[in-house]
Coordinates of C-alpha atoms in Angstrom, one line a residue:
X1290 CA -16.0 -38.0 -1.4
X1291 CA -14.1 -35.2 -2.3
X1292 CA -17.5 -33.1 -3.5
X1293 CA -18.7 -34.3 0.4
X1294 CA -15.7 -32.5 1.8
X1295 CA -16.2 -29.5 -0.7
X1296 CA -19.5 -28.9 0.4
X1297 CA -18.7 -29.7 4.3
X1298 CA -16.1 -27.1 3.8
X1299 CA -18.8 -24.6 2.4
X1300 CA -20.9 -24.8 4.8
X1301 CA -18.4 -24.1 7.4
X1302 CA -17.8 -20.9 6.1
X1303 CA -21.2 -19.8 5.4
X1304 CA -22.3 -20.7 8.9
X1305 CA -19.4 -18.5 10.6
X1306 CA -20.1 -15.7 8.0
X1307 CA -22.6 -13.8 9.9
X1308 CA -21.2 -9.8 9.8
X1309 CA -20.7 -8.5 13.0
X1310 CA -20.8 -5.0 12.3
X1311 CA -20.4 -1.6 14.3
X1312 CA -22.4 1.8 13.0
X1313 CA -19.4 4.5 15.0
X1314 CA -21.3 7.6 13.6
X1315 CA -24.5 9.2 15.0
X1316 CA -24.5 12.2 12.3
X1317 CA -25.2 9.6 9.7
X1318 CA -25.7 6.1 9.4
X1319 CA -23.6 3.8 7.5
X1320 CA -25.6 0.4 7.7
X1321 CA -26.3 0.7 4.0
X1322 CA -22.6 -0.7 3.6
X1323 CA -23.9 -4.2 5.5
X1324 CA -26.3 -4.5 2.9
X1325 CA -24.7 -3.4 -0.1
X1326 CA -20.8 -4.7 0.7
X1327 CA -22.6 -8.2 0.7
X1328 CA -19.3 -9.8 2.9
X1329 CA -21.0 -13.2 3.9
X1330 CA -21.6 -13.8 0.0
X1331 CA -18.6 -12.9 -1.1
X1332 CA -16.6 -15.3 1.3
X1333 CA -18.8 -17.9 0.5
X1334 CA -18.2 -17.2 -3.3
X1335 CA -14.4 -17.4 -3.0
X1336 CA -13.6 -19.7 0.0
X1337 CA -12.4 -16.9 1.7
X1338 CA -12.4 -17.6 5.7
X1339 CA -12.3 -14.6 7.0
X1340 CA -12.2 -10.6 6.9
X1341 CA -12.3 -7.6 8.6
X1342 CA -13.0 -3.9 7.1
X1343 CA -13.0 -0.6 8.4
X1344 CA -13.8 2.6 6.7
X1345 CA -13.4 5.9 7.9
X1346 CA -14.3 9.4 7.3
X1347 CA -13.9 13.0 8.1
X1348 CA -10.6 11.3 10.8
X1349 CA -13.1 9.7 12.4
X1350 CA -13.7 5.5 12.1
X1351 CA -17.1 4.9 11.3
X1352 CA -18.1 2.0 10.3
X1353 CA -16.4 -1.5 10.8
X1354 CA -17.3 -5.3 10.0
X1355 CA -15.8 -8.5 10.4
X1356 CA -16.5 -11.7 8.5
X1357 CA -16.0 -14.9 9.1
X1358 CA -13.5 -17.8 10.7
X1359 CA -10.2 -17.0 12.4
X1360 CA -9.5 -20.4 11.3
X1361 CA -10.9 -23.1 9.3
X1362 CA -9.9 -25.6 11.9
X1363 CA -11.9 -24.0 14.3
X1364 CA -15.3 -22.2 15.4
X1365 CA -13.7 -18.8 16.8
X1366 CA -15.6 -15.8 15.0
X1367 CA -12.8 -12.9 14.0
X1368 CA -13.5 -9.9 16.1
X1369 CA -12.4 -6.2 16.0
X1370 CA -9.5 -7.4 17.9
X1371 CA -8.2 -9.8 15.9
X1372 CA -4.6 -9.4 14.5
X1373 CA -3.7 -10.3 10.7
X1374 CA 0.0 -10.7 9.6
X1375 CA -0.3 -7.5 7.4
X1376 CA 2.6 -8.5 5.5
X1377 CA 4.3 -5.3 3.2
X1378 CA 2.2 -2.9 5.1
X1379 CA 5.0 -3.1 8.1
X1380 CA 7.1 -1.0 5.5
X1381 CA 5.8 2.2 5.9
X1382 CA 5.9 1.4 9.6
X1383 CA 8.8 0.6 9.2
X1384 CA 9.7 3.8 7.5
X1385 CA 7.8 5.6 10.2
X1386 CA 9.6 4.3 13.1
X1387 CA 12.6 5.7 11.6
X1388 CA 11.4 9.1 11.3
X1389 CA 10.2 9.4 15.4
X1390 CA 13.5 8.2 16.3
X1391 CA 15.1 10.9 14.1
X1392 CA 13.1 13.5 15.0
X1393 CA 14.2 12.4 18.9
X1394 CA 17.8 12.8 17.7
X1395 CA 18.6 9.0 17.9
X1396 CA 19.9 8.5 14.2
X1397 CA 20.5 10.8 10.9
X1398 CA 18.1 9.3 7.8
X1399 CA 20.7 11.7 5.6
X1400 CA 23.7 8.9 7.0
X1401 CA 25.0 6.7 4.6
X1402 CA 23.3 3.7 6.4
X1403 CA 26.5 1.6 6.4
X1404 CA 28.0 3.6 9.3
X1405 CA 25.4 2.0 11.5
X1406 CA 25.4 -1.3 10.4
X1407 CA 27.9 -3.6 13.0
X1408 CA 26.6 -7.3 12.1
X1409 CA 27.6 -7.4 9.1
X1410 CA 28.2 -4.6 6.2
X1411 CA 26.7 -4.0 2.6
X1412 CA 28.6 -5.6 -0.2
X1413 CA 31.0 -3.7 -2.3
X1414 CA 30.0 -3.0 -5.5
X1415 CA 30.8 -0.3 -8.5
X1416 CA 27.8 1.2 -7.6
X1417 CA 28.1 2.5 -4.2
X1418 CA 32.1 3.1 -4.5
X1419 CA 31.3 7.0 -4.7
X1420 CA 27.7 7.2 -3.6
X1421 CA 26.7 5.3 -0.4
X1422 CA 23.0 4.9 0.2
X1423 CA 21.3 7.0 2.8
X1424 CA 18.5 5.4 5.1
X1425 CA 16.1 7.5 2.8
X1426 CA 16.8 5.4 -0.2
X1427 CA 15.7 2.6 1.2
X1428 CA 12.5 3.5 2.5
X1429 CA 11.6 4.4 -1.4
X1430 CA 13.3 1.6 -2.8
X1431 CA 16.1 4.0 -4.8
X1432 CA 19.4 2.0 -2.8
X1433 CA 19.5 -0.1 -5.8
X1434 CA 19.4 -3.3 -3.9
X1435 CA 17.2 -6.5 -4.8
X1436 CA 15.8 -9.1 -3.0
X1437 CA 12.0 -8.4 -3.4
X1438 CA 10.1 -10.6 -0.9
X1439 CA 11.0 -13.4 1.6
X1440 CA 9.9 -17.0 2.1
X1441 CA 7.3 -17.8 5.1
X1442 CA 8.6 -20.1 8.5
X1443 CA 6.4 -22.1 10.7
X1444 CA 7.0 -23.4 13.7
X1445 CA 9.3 -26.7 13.7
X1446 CA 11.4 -24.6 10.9
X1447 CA 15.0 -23.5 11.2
X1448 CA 14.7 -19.8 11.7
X1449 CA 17.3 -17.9 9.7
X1450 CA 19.0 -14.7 11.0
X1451 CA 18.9 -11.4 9.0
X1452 CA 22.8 -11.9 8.9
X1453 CA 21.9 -14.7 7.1
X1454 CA 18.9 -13.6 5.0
X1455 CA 20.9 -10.8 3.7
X1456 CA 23.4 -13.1 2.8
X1457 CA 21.3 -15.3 0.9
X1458 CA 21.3 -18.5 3.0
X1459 CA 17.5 -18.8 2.8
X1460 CA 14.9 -19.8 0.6
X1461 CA 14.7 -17.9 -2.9
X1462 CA 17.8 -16.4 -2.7
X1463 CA 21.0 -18.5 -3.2
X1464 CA 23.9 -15.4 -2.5
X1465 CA 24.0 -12.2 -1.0
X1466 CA 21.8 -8.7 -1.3
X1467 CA 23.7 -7.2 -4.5
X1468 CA 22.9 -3.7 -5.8
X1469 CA 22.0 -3.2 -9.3
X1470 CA 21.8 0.4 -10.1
X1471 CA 23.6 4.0 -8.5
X1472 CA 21.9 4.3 -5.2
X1473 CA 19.0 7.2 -6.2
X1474 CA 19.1 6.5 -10.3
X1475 CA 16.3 4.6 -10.4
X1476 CA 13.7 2.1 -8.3
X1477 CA 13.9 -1.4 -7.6
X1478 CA 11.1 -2.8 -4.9
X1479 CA 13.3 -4.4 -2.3
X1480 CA 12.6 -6.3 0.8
X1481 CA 16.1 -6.8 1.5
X1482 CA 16.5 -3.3 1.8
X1483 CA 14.3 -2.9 4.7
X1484 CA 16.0 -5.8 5.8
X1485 CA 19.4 -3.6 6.3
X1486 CA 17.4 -0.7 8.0
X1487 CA 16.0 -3.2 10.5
X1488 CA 19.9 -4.6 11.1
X1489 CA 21.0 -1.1 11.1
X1490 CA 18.5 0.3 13.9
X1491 CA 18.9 -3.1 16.6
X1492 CA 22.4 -2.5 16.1
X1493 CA 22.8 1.2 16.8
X1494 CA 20.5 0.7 19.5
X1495 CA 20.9 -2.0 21.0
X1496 CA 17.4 -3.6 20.9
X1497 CA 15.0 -5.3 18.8
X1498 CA 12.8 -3.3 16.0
X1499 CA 9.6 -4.7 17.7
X1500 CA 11.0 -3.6 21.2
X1501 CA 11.4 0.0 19.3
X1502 CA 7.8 -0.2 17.8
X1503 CA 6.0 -0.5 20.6
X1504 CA 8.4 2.0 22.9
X1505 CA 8.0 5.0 20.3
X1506 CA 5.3 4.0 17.9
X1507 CA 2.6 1.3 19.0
X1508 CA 2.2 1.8 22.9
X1509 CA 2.2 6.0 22.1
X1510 CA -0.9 5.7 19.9
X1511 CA -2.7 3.0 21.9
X1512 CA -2.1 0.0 19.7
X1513 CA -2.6 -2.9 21.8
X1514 CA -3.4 -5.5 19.5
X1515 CA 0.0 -4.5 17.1
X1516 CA 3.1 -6.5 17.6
X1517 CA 6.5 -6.7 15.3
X1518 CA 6.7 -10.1 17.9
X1519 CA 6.8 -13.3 16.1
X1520 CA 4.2 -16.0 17.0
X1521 CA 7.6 -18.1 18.4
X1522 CA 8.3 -15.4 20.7
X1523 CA 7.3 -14.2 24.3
X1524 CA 4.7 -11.3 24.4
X1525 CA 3.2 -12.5 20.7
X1526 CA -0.9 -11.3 20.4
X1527 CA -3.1 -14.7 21.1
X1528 CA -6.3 -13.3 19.5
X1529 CA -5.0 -13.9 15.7
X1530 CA -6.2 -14.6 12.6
X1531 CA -4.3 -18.4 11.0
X1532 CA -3.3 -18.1 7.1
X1533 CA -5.1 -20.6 4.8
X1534 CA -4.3 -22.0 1.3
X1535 CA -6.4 -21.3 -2.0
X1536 CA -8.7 -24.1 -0.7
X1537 CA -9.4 -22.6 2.5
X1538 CA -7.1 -24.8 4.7
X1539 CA -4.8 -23.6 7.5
X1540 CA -1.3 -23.8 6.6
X1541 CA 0.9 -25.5 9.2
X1542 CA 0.3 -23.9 12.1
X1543 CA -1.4 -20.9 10.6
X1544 CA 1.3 -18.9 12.4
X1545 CA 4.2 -17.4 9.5
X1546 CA 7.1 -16.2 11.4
X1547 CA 8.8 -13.4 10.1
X1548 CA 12.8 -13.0 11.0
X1549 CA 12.2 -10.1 8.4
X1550 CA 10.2 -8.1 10.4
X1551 CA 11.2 -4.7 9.1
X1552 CA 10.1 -5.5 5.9
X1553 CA 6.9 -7.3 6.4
X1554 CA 6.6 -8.7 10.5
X1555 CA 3.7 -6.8 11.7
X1556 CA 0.4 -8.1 13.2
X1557 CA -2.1 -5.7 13.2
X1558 CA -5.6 -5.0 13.3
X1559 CA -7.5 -2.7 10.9
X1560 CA -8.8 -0.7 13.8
X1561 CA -5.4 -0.5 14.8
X1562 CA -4.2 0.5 11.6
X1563 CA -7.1 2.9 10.8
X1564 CA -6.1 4.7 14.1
X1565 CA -2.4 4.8 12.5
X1566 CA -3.3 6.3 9.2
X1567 CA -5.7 9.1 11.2
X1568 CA -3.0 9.9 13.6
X1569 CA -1.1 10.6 9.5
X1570 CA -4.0 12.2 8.2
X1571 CA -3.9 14.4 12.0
X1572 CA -0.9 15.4 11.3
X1573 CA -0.6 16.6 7.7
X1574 CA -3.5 19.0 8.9
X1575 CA -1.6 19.5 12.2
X1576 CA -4.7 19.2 14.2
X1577 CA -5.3 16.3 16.9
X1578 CA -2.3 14.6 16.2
X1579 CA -0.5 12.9 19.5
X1580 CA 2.6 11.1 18.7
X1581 CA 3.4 12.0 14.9
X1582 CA 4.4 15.6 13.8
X1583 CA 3.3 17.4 11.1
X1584 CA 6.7 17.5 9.9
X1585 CA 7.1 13.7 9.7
X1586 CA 3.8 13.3 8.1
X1587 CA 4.5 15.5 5.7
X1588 CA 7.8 14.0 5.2
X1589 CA 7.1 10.2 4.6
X1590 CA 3.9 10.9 2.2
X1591 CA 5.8 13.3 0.3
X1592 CA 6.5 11.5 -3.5
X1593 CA 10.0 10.9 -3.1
X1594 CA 10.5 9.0 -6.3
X1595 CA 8.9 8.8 -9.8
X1596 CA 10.9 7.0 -12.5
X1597 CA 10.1 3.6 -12.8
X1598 CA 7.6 4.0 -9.6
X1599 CA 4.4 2.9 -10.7
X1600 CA 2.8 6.3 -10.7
X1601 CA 4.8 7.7 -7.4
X1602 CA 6.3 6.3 -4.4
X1603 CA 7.0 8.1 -0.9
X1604 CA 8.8 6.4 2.1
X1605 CA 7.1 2.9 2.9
X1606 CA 3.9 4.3 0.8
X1607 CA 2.7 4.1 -2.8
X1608 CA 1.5 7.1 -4.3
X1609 CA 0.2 5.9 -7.5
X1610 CA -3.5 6.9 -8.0
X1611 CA -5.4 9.8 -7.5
X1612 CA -9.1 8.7 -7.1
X1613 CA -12.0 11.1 -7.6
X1614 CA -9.3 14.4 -7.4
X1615 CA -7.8 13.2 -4.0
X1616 CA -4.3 12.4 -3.5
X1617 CA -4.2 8.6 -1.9
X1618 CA -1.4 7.6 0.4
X1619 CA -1.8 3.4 0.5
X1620 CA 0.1 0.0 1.0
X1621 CA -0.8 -2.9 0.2
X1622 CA 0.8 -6.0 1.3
X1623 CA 0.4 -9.7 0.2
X1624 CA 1.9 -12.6 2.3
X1625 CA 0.7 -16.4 1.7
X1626 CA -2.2 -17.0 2.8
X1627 CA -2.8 -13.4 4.1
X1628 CA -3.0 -9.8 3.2
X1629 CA -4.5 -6.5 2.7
X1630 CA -4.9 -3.3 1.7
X1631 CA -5.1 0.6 3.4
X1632 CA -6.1 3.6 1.0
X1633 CA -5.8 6.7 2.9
X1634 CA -6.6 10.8 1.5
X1635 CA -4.2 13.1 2.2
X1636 CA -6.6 15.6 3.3
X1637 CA -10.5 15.4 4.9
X1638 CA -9.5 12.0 6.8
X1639 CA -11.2 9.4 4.3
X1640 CA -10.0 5.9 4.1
X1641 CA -10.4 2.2 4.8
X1642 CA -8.5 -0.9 5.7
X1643 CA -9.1 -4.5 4.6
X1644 CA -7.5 -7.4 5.7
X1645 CA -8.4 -10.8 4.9
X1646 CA -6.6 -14.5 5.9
X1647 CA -7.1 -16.2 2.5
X1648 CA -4.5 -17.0 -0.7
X1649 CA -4.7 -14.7 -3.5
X1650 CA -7.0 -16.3 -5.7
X1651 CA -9.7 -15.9 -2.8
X1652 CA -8.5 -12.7 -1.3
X1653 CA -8.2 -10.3 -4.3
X1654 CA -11.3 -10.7 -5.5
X1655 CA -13.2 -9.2 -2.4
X1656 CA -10.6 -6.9 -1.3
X1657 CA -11.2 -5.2 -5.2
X1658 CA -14.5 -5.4 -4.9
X1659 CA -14.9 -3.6 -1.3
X1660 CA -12.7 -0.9 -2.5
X1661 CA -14.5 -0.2 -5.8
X1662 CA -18.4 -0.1 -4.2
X1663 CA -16.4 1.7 -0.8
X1664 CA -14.9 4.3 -3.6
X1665 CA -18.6 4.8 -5.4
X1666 CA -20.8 4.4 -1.9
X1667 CA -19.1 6.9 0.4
X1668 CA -19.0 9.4 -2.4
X1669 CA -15.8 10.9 -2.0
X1670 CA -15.3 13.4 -4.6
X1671 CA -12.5 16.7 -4.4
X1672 CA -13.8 18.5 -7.1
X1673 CA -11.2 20.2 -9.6
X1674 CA -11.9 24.3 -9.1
X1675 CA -14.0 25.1 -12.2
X1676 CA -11.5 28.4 -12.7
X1677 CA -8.5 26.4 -13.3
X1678 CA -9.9 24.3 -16.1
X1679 CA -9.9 25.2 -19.6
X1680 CA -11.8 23.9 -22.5
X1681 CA -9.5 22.1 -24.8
X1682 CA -9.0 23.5 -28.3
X1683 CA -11.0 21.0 -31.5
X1684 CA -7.0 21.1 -32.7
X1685 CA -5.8 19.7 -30.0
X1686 CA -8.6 16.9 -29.0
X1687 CA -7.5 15.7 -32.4
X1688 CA -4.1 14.9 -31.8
X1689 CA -4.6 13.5 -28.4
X1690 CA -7.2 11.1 -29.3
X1691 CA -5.7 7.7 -30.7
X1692 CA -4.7 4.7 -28.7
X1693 CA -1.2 4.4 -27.5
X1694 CA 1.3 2.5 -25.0
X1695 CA 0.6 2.6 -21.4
X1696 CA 2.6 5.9 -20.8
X1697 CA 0.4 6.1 -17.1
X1698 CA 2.0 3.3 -15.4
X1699 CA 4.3 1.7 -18.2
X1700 CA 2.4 -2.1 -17.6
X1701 CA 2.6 -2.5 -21.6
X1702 CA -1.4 -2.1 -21.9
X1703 CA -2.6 0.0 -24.3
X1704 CA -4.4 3.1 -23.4
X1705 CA -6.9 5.3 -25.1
X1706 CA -7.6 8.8 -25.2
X1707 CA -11.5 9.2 -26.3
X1708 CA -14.2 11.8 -26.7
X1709 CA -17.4 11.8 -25.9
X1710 CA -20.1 15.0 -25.7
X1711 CA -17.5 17.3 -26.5
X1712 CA -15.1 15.9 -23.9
X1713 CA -12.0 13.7 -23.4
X1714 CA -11.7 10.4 -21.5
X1715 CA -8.9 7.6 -20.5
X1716 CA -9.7 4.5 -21.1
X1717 CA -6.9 2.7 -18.9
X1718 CA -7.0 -1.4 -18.2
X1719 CA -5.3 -0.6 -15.1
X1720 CA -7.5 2.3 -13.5
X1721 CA -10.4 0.2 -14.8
X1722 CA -9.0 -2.1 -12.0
X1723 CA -8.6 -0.2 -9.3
X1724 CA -11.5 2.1 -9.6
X1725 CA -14.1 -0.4 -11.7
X1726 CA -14.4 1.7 -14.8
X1727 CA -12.7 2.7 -17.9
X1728 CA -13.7 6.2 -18.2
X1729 CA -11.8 9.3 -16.6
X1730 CA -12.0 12.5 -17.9
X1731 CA -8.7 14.5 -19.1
X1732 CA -9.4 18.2 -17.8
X1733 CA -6.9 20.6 -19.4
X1734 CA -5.7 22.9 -16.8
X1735 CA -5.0 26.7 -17.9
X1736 CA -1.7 26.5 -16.6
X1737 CA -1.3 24.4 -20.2
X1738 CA -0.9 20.8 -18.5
X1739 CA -3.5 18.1 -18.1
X1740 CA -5.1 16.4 -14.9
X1741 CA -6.8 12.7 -15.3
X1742 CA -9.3 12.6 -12.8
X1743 CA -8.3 9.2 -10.9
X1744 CA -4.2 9.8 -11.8
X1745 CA -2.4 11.4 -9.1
X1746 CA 0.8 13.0 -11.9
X1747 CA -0.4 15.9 -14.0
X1748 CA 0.6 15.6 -17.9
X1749 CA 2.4 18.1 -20.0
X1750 CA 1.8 16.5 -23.6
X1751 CA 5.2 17.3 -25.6
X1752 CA 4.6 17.6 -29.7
X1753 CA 6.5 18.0 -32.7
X1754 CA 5.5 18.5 -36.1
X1755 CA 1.7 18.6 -35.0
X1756 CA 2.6 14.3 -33.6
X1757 CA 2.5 13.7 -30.1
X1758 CA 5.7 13.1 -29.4
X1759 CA 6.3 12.3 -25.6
X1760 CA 4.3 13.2 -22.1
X1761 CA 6.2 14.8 -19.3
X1762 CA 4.6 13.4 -15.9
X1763 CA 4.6 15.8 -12.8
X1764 CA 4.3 15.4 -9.1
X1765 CA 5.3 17.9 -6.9
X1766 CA 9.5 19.0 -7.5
X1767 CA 9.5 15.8 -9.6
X1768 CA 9.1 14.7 -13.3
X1769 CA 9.7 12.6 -15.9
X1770 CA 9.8 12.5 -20.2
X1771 CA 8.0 9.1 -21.3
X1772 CA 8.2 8.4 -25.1
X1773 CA 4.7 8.0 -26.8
X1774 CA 4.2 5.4 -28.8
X1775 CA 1.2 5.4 -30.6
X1776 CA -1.2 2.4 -31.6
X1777 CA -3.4 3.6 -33.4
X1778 CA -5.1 7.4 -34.8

């Protein structure tokens, strides 16, 4: 019986896995992605309902494709109008939002954030006696305050109040949002904390965040299928995607509400969102951007904080790989039974956005592999002037090769530094994952510091008595000393 319902089940989803697929370019023709992405196998292979992908290039969208079931209890084909709950990917929106209304004079990001906050306060603590955090500091997790992720409602669930989830009355957390470190010393992922700038902006101005989004943010750009509205509240989007479990059934209602919604409340599309990241990638080149400045852009993809940041973090987005020479701004964000992913270049407009209504175990798999044949197919490759690379010295190749503690991204992997013809590789475990090899060259740079083709940081190798001793990591006006600790020679 149960390998009956199994292959029922399958069957489903192959049968709504036809791609519907759009071709946006007429200067080239991207079809070749239909048939080399493979999305109606991949779904079948991992149970995953549904999808919907689309890539863009030179701030143009070109190419998009969805996959598959809005829901499992149902026939409904997702669409390019479909909304996903895009879980941590509000954050940067988030972080966004905040910027346009300080640019319009509305609120000061440099305020201690407590001065705004009328529902209820943060917490006293010998951490913020003489150093109150700023708005800033939460947008790159630096306040120092925990509460990582939050717990999903359905209807027919007590809804809690972000009074109440900040003082722990809900699910996972059992008392209230406590710092841990000086606000600014170091970096601690927190939900909570955009849990406080949501409190913060409804009660300076006196309405709700998603009533702000859509005034200054959504409706500006043309979103119409992007909401910060919960699915138990008027105006929520009816053409949406249901979350599902690892065995491909709809949980509850399919509908998670979100009384978090700063820190991970948005429906969205990935046309909606890919027209988001353009309008960014407009306005770092100030050209063709509408509603974003080039100062904001500029601002909230800046790398605001490297220790203990995974490689780099700016406000909202993660800065933490540098694929094929180009600096990436992305966010990826995981709720259950949903999630996705958008990897954005600061400069020439490439990108793409994924987002898929499946649990982990059937998501990641063919979110990781669109992004590693997107990252060979479309051939994106910033090349590294030849004039500032030098060859490196047969002295020096031999005390940098050897096998050593992950000092990239501090995951306790170890790491190799190889040659091979006369040159020097990383072999990384977690570069192998995002970009689906091990092998990226080390170019030495004649300014003396070191440039991994797919890291975003450059490396200044520190040595003493001829042993490499530590590796200072760089990224624009920030670095930071990491010990080596070597493996093996």
């Amino acid at each position: 019986m149960k390998r009956t319902l199994y292959l029922l089940t399958l069957l489903l989803i192959v049968s709504g896995c036809q791609t519907s697929y759009k071709v946006l370019s007429k200067k080239r023709d991207y079809s070749f992605l239909t048939d080399s992405l493979h999305l109606e196998q991949q779904l079948a292979k991992y149970k995953l309902p549904g999808g919907s992908l689309v890539v863009f290039e030179n701030y143009q969208m070109v190419y998009l494709s969805q996959v598959g079931l809005k829901s499992m209890n149902a026939k409904e084909k997702i669409d390019e109008n479909t909304a996903f709950s895009v879980a941590s990917i509000t954050k940067p929106i988030t972080a966004l939002l905040c910027h346009i209304l300080e640019e319009k004079g509305l609120i000061n990001l440099d305020d201690p954030i407590d001065q705004y906050l009328k529902r209820w306060h943060l917490p006293k603590s010998k951490f913020t006696e003489h150093n109150s955090p700023t708005w800033r500091q939460f947008f790159n997790h630096t306040s120092g305050t925990n509460q990582g992720g939050f717990a999903d409602y359905y209807e027919g669930d007590t809804i809690p109040t972000i009074k109440q989830s900040l003082l722990g009355q809900i699910p996972r957390y059992n008392k209230e949002i406590e710092f841990l470190f000086t606000p600014g010393s170091s970096f601690e992922y927190s939900g909570g904390g955009y849990v406080i700038v949501q409190m913060a902006l409804e009660d300076t101005l006196n309405k709700s965040i998603a009533e702000l989004a859509a005034e200054y943010l959504f409706s500006p750009l043309g979103l119409k299928n992007t909401t910060m509205r919960q699915p138990n509240q008027t105006g929520f989007l009816t053409n949406v995607a249901s979350v599902h479990d690892k065995d491909g059934k709809v949980i509850k209602k399919g509908l998670p509400i979100t009384p978090q919604v700063g820190a991970s409340g948005v429906w969205s599309t990935p046309t909606d969102l890919a027209k988001l990241t353009i309008e960014i990638q407009n306005a770092l080149r100030n050209k063709n951007n509408k509603v974003i400045s080039h100062r904001i852009a500029k601002k909230v993809t800046a790398v605001s904080a490297l220790k203990n940041a995974v490689g780099g973090w700016a406000y909202g987005w993660q800065k933490s790989v540098g694929y094929n020479n180009y600096d990436w701004f992305m966010c990826s964000g995981s709720n259950t039974g949903v999630g996705g992913s958008i990897f954005a270049t600061m400069t020439d407009g490439n990108g793409f956005v994924i987002l898929a209504n499946g649990e982990k175990p059937n998501r990641i798999p063919v979110i990781n592999q669109v992004r590693i044949k997107l990252l060979t197919l479309m051939n994106w490759n910033k090349k590294v002037p030849h004039e500032n690379i030098q060859e490196i010295p047969s002295s020096l190749k031999k005390q940098l090769i050897g096998t050593y503690d992950d000092f990239l991204y501090g995951q306790g992997m170890d790491i190799k530094i190889v040659e091979k013809n006369n040159r020097l590789y990383v072999e990384s475990p977690f570069l192998e994952i995002f970009k689906g090899k091990n092998e990226n060259e080390l170019l030495y740079l004649k300014n003396g510091l070191f440039k991994i083709v797919d890291y975003p940081n450059l490396l200044k190798f520190d040595f003493s008595n001829g042993k490499l001793n530590a590796v200072v990591l760089t990224r624009d006006q920030l670095a930071i000393q990491i010990p080596i600790i070597i493996k093996e020679k």
